[in-house]
Amino acid sequence: MIIYLDGRYVPEEEAKVSVFDHGLLYGDGVFEGIRAYNGRIFRLDEHLARLYDSAKTIDLAIPISKEEMAEVIKETLRRNNLRDAYIRPIVTRGKGVTIHRQNCEAILAALAAPEEAAPPAPAPLPARKRRRTAAA
């Protein structure tokens, strides 16, 4: 699998993120889960709008434009020869030693896996009958 990581397309074995990355240490980042069907990315513009809005909410600057992100996602699909896929763009705060956000540079990754590797939809919960009891 080829991964986009900070401006480069690399084999998954070379896709490394520091253990000091704020996404790992504090969950400080944003992501989207996107599907591609028969080579068409489902609602890409809406997904990217939500990704960028989420980043803005936590004061996280994404280092490329929405248009560039769309191209990164499309190229990631092409490089992996995928038409039906699960796509995961991820942006983290980046490497830092403390909880403070100063001097961190955002890390950008885009993954694409065959659709069968996508997480399954959650199973619906069975309906339960409620028994009502008379108040004492």
PDB file of C-alpha atoms in Angstrom:
ATOM      1  CA  MET A   1       0.000   0.000   0.000  1.00  0.00           C
ATOM      2  CA  ILE A   2       1.230   3.491  -0.851  1.00  0.00           C
ATOM      3  CA  ILE A   3       0.603   6.178   1.780  1.00  0.00           C
ATOM      4  CA  TYR A   4       0.758   9.938   1.369  1.00  0.00           C
ATOM      5  CA  LEU A   5       2.719  11.341   4.300  1.00  0.00           C
ATOM      6  CA  ASP A   6       3.795  14.960   4.540  1.00  0.00           C
ATOM      7  CA  GLY A   7       4.298  15.668   0.867  1.00  0.00           C
ATOM      8  CA  ARG A   8       5.592  12.254  -0.195  1.00  0.00           C
ATOM      9  CA  TYR A   9       4.050   9.015  -1.385  1.00  0.00           C
ATOM     10  CA  VAL A  10       5.784   6.193   0.464  1.00  0.00           C
ATOM     11  CA  PRO A  11       5.329   2.435   0.925  1.00  0.00           C
ATOM     12  CA  GLU A  12       3.457   1.684   4.153  1.00  0.00           C
ATOM     13  CA  GLU A  13       6.657   0.252   5.678  1.00  0.00           C
ATOM     14  CA  GLU A  14       8.238   3.720   5.403  1.00  0.00           C
ATOM     15  CA  ALA A  15       5.209   5.656   6.710  1.00  0.00           C
ATOM     16  CA  LYS A  16       6.383   6.600  10.200  1.00  0.00           C
ATOM     17  CA  VAL A  17       5.063   9.111  12.727  1.00  0.00           C
ATOM     18  CA  SER A  18       6.930  10.150  15.882  1.00  0.00           C
ATOM     19  CA  VAL A  19       5.792   8.776  19.237  1.00  0.00           C
ATOM     20  CA  PHE A  20       5.774  12.441  20.297  1.00  0.00           C
ATOM     21  CA  ASP A  21       3.095  13.297  17.719  1.00  0.00           C
ATOM     22  CA  HIS A  22       0.202  15.064  19.446  1.00  0.00           C
ATOM     23  CA  GLY A  23      -2.266  12.907  17.519  1.00  0.00           C
ATOM     24  CA  LEU A  24      -0.837   9.856  19.273  1.00  0.00           C
ATOM     25  CA  LEU A  25      -0.217  11.447  22.676  1.00  0.00           C
ATOM     26  CA  TYR A  26      -3.404  13.483  23.037  1.00  0.00           C
ATOM     27  CA  GLY A  27      -5.731  12.533  20.174  1.00  0.00           C
ATOM     28  CA  ASP A  28      -5.075  16.028  18.807  1.00  0.00           C
ATOM     29  CA  GLY A  29      -6.087  15.861  15.167  1.00  0.00           C
ATOM     30  CA  VAL A  30      -8.883  15.321  12.684  1.00  0.00           C
ATOM     31  CA  PHE A  31      -9.785  12.673  10.120  1.00  0.00           C
ATOM     32  CA  GLU A  32     -12.512  11.667   7.701  1.00  0.00           C
ATOM     33  CA  GLY A  33     -13.686   8.274   6.500  1.00  0.00           C
ATOM     34  CA  ILE A  34     -14.498   8.440   2.779  1.00  0.00           C
ATOM     35  CA  ARG A  35     -15.550   5.781   0.276  1.00  0.00           C
ATOM     36  CA  ALA A  36     -14.827   5.409  -3.404  1.00  0.00           C
ATOM     37  CA  TYR A  37     -17.193   3.365  -5.555  1.00  0.00           C
ATOM     38  CA  ASN A  38     -16.261   2.329  -9.109  1.00  0.00           C
ATOM     39  CA  GLY A  39     -13.556   5.004  -9.223  1.00  0.00           C
ATOM     40  CA  ARG A  40     -15.804   7.835  -7.982  1.00  0.00           C
ATOM     41  CA  ILE A  41     -15.162   9.350  -4.571  1.00  0.00           C
ATOM     42  CA  PHE A  42     -18.423   9.720  -2.679  1.00  0.00           C
ATOM     43  CA  ARG A  43     -19.180  13.331  -1.696  1.00  0.00           C
ATOM     44  CA  LEU A  44     -15.537  14.373  -1.617  1.00  0.00           C
ATOM     45  CA  ASP A  45     -16.288  18.104  -1.379  1.00  0.00           C
ATOM     46  CA  GLU A  46     -18.592  17.587   1.615  1.00  0.00           C
ATOM     47  CA  HIS A  47     -16.047  15.359   3.370  1.00  0.00           C
ATOM     48  CA  LEU A  48     -13.262  17.879   2.834  1.00  0.00           C
ATOM     49  CA  ALA A  49     -15.455  20.746   4.048  1.00  0.00           C
ATOM     50  CA  ARG A  50     -16.125  18.786   7.256  1.00  0.00           C
ATOM     51  CA  LEU A  51     -12.415  17.920   7.656  1.00  0.00           C
ATOM     52  CA  TYR A  52     -11.354  21.560   7.323  1.00  0.00           C
ATOM     53  CA  ASP A  53     -14.203  22.793   9.550  1.00  0.00           C
ATOM     54  CA  SER A  54     -13.202  20.259  12.223  1.00  0.00           C
ATOM     55  CA  ALA A  55      -9.573  21.393  12.011  1.00  0.00           C
ATOM     56  CA  LYS A  56     -10.632  25.031  12.341  1.00  0.00           C
ATOM     57  CA  THR A  57     -12.684  24.152  15.424  1.00  0.00           C
ATOM     58  CA  ILE A  58      -9.575  22.864  17.216  1.00  0.00           C
ATOM     59  CA  ASP A  59      -7.348  25.629  15.801  1.00  0.00           C
ATOM     60  CA  LEU A  60      -5.376  23.211  13.610  1.00  0.00           C
ATOM     61  CA  ALA A  61      -4.022  24.628  10.364  1.00  0.00           C
ATOM     62  CA  ILE A  62      -4.038  22.072   7.545  1.00  0.00           C
ATOM     63  CA  PRO A  63      -0.868  22.688   5.520  1.00  0.00           C
ATOM     64  CA  ILE A  64      -2.515  22.346   2.073  1.00  0.00           C
ATOM     65  CA  SER A  65      -5.664  23.716   0.447  1.00  0.00           C
ATOM     66  CA  LYS A  66      -8.879  21.717  -0.015  1.00  0.00           C
ATOM     67  CA  GLU A  67      -8.123  21.486  -3.725  1.00  0.00           C
ATOM     68  CA  GLU A  68      -4.644  20.104  -3.024  1.00  0.00           C
ATOM     69  CA  MET A  69      -6.111  17.645  -0.501  1.00  0.00           C
ATOM     70  CA  ALA A  70      -8.584  16.424  -3.139  1.00  0.00           C
ATOM     71  CA  GLU A  71      -5.668  15.794  -5.522  1.00  0.00           C
ATOM     72  CA  VAL A  72      -3.701  13.977  -2.794  1.00  0.00           C
ATOM     73  CA  ILE A  73      -6.679  11.682  -2.203  1.00  0.00           C
ATOM     74  CA  LYS A  74      -7.202  11.015  -5.924  1.00  0.00           C
ATOM     75  CA  GLU A  75      -3.497  10.337  -6.464  1.00  0.00           C
ATOM     76  CA  THR A  76      -3.403   7.997  -3.459  1.00  0.00           C
ATOM     77  CA  LEU A  77      -6.203   5.974  -5.065  1.00  0.00           C
ATOM     78  CA  ARG A  78      -4.387   5.948  -8.421  1.00  0.00           C
ATOM     79  CA  ARG A  79      -1.072   4.856  -6.916  1.00  0.00           C
ATOM     80  CA  ASN A  80      -2.814   1.986  -5.145  1.00  0.00           C
ATOM     81  CA  ASN A  81      -4.811   1.008  -8.273  1.00  0.00           C
ATOM     82  CA  LEU A  82      -8.068   1.217  -6.336  1.00  0.00           C
ATOM     83  CA  ARG A  83     -11.558   1.888  -7.678  1.00  0.00           C
ATOM     84  CA  ASP A  84     -13.575   0.688  -4.669  1.00  0.00           C
ATOM     85  CA  ALA A  85     -11.863   1.861  -1.526  1.00  0.00           C
ATOM     86  CA  TYR A  86     -11.996   3.214   1.974  1.00  0.00           C
ATOM     87  CA  ILE A  87     -10.021   6.460   2.223  1.00  0.00           C
ATOM     88  CA  ARG A  88      -8.778   8.058   5.430  1.00  0.00           C
ATOM     89  CA  PRO A  89      -7.248  11.564   5.308  1.00  0.00           C
ATOM     90  CA  ILE A  90      -5.668  12.341   8.693  1.00  0.00           C
ATOM     91  CA  VAL A  91      -4.204  15.575  10.052  1.00  0.00           C
ATOM     92  CA  THR A  92      -2.511  15.684  13.450  1.00  0.00           C
ATOM     93  CA  ARG A  93      -1.063  18.580  15.403  1.00  0.00           C
ATOM     94  CA  GLY A  94       2.401  17.143  14.838  1.00  0.00           C
ATOM     95  CA  LYS A  95       5.421  16.442  16.992  1.00  0.00           C
ATOM     96  CA  GLY A  96       5.779  18.139  20.368  1.00  0.00           C
ATOM     97  CA  VAL A  97       7.203  17.074  23.703  1.00  0.00           C
ATOM     98  CA  THR A  98       4.633  18.626  26.021  1.00  0.00           C
ATOM     99  CA  ILE A  99       0.906  19.241  25.946  1.00  0.00           C
ATOM    100  CA  HIS A 100       1.590  22.794  24.713  1.00  0.00           C
ATOM    101  CA  ARG A 101       0.863  23.254  21.032  1.00  0.00           C
ATOM    102  CA  GLN A 102       3.638  25.729  20.302  1.00  0.00           C
ATOM    103  CA  ASN A 103       6.248  24.810  17.718  1.00  0.00           C
ATOM    104  CA  CYS A 104       4.249  21.871  16.362  1.00  0.00           C
ATOM    105  CA  GLU A 105       3.929  21.383  12.617  1.00  0.00           C
ATOM    106  CA  ALA A 106       0.848  19.547  11.385  1.00  0.00           C
ATOM    107  CA  ILE A 107       1.329  16.055   9.994  1.00  0.00           C
ATOM    108  CA  LEU A 108      -0.795  15.098   6.988  1.00  0.00           C
ATOM    109  CA  ALA A 109      -1.453  11.528   5.887  1.00  0.00           C
ATOM    110  CA  ALA A 110      -3.830   9.945   3.395  1.00  0.00           C
ATOM    111  CA  LEU A 111      -4.499   6.204   3.314  1.00  0.00           C
ATOM    112  CA  ALA A 112      -6.556   4.180   0.869  1.00  0.00           C
ATOM    113  CA  ALA A 113      -7.416   0.523   1.329  1.00  0.00           C
ATOM    114  CA  PRO A 114      -9.559  -1.854  -0.706  1.00  0.00           C
ATOM    115  CA  GLU A 115     -13.212  -1.561   0.210  1.00  0.00           C
ATOM    116  CA  GLU A 116     -13.260  -4.999   1.862  1.00  0.00           C
ATOM    117  CA  ALA A 117     -10.662  -3.672   4.334  1.00  0.00           C
ATOM    118  CA  ALA A 118     -13.088  -0.971   5.442  1.00  0.00           C
ATOM    119  CA  PRO A 119     -14.564  -1.319   8.888  1.00  0.00           C
ATOM    120  CA  PRO A 120     -17.968  -2.996   8.774  1.00  0.00           C
ATOM    121  CA  ALA A 121     -21.096  -1.040   9.515  1.00  0.00           C
ATOM    122  CA  PRO A 122     -22.184  -1.500  13.120  1.00  0.00           C
ATOM    123  CA  ALA A 123     -24.820  -4.162  13.623  1.00  0.00           C
ATOM    124  CA  PRO A 124     -28.196  -2.787  14.638  1.00  0.00           C
ATOM    125  CA  LEU A 125     -29.108  -3.333  18.250  1.00  0.00           C
ATOM    126  CA  PRO A 126     -32.024  -5.713  18.734  1.00  0.00           C
ATOM    127  CA  ALA A 127     -35.238  -4.098  19.844  1.00  0.00           C
ATOM    128  CA  ARG A 128     -36.091  -4.850  23.450  1.00  0.00           C
ATOM    129  CA  LYS A 129     -39.522  -5.006  24.912  1.00  0.00           C
ATOM    130  CA  ARG A 130     -39.959  -3.029  28.045  1.00  0.00           C
ATOM    131  CA  ARG A 131     -41.936  -4.484  30.855  1.00  0.00           C
ATOM    132  CA  ARG A 132     -43.775  -1.937  32.805  1.00  0.00           C
ATOM    133  CA  THR A 133     -44.473  -2.644  36.409  1.00  0.00           C
ATOM    134  CA  ALA A 134     -47.037  -1.021  38.578  1.00  0.00           C
ATOM    135  CA  ALA A 135     -45.710   1.569  41.008  1.00  0.00           C
ATOM    136  CA  ALA A 136     -45.761   0.382  44.595  1.00  0.00           C
TER     137      ALA A 136
END
